[in-house]
PDB file of C-alpha atoms in Angstrom:
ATOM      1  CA  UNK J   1      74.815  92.731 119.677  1.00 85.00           C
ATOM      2  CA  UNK J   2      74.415  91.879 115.961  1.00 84.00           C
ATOM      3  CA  UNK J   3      75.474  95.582 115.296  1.00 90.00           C
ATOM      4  CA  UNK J   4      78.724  94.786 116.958  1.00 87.00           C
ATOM      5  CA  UNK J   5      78.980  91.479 115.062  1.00 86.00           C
ATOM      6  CA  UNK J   6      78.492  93.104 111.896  1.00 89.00           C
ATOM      7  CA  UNK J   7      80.692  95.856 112.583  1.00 86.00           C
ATOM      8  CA  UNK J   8      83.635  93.497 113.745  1.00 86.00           C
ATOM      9  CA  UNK J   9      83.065  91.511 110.490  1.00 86.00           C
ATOM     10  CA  UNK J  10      83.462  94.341 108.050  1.00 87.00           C
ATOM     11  CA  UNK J  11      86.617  95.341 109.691  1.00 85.00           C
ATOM     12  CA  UNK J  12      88.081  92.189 109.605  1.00 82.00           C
ATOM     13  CA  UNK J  13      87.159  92.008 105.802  1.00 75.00           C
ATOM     14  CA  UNK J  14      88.667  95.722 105.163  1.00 75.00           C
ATOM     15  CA  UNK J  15      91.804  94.785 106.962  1.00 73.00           C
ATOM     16  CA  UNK J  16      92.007  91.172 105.490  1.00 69.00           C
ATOM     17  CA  UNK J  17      92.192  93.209 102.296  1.00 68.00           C
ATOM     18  CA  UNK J  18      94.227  95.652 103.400  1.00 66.00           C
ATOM     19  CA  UNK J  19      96.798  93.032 104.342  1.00 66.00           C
ATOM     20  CA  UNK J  20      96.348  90.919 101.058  1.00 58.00           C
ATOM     21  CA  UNK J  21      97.780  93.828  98.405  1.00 52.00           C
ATOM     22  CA  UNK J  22     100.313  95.371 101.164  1.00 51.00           C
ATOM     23  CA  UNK J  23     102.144  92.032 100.972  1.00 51.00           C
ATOM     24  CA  UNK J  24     101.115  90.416  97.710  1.00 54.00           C
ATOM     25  CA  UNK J  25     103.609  92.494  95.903  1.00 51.00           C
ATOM     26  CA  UNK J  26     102.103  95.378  94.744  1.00 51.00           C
ATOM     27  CA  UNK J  27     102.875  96.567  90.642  1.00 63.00           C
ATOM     28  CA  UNK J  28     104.880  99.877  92.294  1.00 71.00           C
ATOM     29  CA  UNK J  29     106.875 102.097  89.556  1.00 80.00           C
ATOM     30  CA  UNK J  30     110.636 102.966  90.384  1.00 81.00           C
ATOM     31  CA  UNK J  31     110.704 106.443  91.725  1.00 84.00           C
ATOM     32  CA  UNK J  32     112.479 109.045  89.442  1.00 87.00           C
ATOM     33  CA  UNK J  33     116.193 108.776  88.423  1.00 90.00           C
ATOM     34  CA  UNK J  34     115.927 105.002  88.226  1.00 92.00           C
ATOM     35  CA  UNK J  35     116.289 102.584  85.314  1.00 92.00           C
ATOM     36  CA  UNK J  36     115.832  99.265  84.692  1.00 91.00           C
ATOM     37  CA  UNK J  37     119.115  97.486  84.366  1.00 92.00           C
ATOM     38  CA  UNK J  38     119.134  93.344  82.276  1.00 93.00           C
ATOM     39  CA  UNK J  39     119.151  92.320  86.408  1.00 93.00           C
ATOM     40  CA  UNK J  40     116.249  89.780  86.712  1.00 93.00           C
ATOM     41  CA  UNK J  41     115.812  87.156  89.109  1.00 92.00           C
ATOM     42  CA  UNK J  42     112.733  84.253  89.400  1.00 92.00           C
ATOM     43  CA  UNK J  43     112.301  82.983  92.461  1.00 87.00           C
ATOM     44  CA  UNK J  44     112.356  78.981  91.398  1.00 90.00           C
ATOM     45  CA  UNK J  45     109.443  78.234  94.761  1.00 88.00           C
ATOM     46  CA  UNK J  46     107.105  81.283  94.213  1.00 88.00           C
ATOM     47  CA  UNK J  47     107.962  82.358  90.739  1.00 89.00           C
ATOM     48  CA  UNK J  48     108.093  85.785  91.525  1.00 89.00           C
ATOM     49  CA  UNK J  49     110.221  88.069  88.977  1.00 90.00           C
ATOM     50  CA  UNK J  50     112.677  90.355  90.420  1.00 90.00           C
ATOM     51  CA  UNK J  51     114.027  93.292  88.581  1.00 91.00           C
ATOM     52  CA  UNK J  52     116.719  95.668  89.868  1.00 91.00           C
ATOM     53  CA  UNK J  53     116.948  99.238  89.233  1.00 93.00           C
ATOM     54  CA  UNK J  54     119.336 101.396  89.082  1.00 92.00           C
ATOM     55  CA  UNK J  55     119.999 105.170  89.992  1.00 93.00           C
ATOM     56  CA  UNK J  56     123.269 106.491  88.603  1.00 94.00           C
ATOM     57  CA  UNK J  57     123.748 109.299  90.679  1.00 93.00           C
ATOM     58  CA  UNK J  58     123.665 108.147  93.969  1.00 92.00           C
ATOM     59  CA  UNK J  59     124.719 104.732  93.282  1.00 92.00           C
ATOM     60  CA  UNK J  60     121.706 103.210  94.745  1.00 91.00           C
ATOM     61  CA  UNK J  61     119.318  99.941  93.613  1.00 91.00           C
ATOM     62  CA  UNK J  62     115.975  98.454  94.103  1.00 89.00           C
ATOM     63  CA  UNK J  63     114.480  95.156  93.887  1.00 89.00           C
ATOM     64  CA  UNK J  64     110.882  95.424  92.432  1.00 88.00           C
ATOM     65  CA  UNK J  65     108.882  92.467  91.922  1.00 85.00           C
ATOM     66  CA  UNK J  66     107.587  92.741  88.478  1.00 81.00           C
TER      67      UNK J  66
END
């Protein structure tokens, strides 16, 4: 039984962390072909920056928290 108990604690811990950098807004890169544009927004309840980025030949943009 304490096996168990200690087996259903360290998963809870690995997925508690897991969970905490998936959605804490992880420092990703933009992918290749991308640039930084002047874009940047702060979110004025979190604080968060916002940059967007910009890929000239397809015409595309991303929103990475910075």
């Amino acid at each position: 039984m304490l096996i168990l108990l200690i087996g259903a604690l360290i998963i809870i811990l690995v997925s508690w962390k897991f969970f905490d950098i998936r959605y804490k807004g992880s420092k990703e890169k933009a992918p290749f072909g991308f640039y930084a544009t002047d874009e940047v927004s702060i979110d004025p309840i979190t604080n968060v920056t916002t940059r967007v980025y910009y890929n000239p030949e397809t015409g595309e943009r991303l929103y990475i928290e910075e």
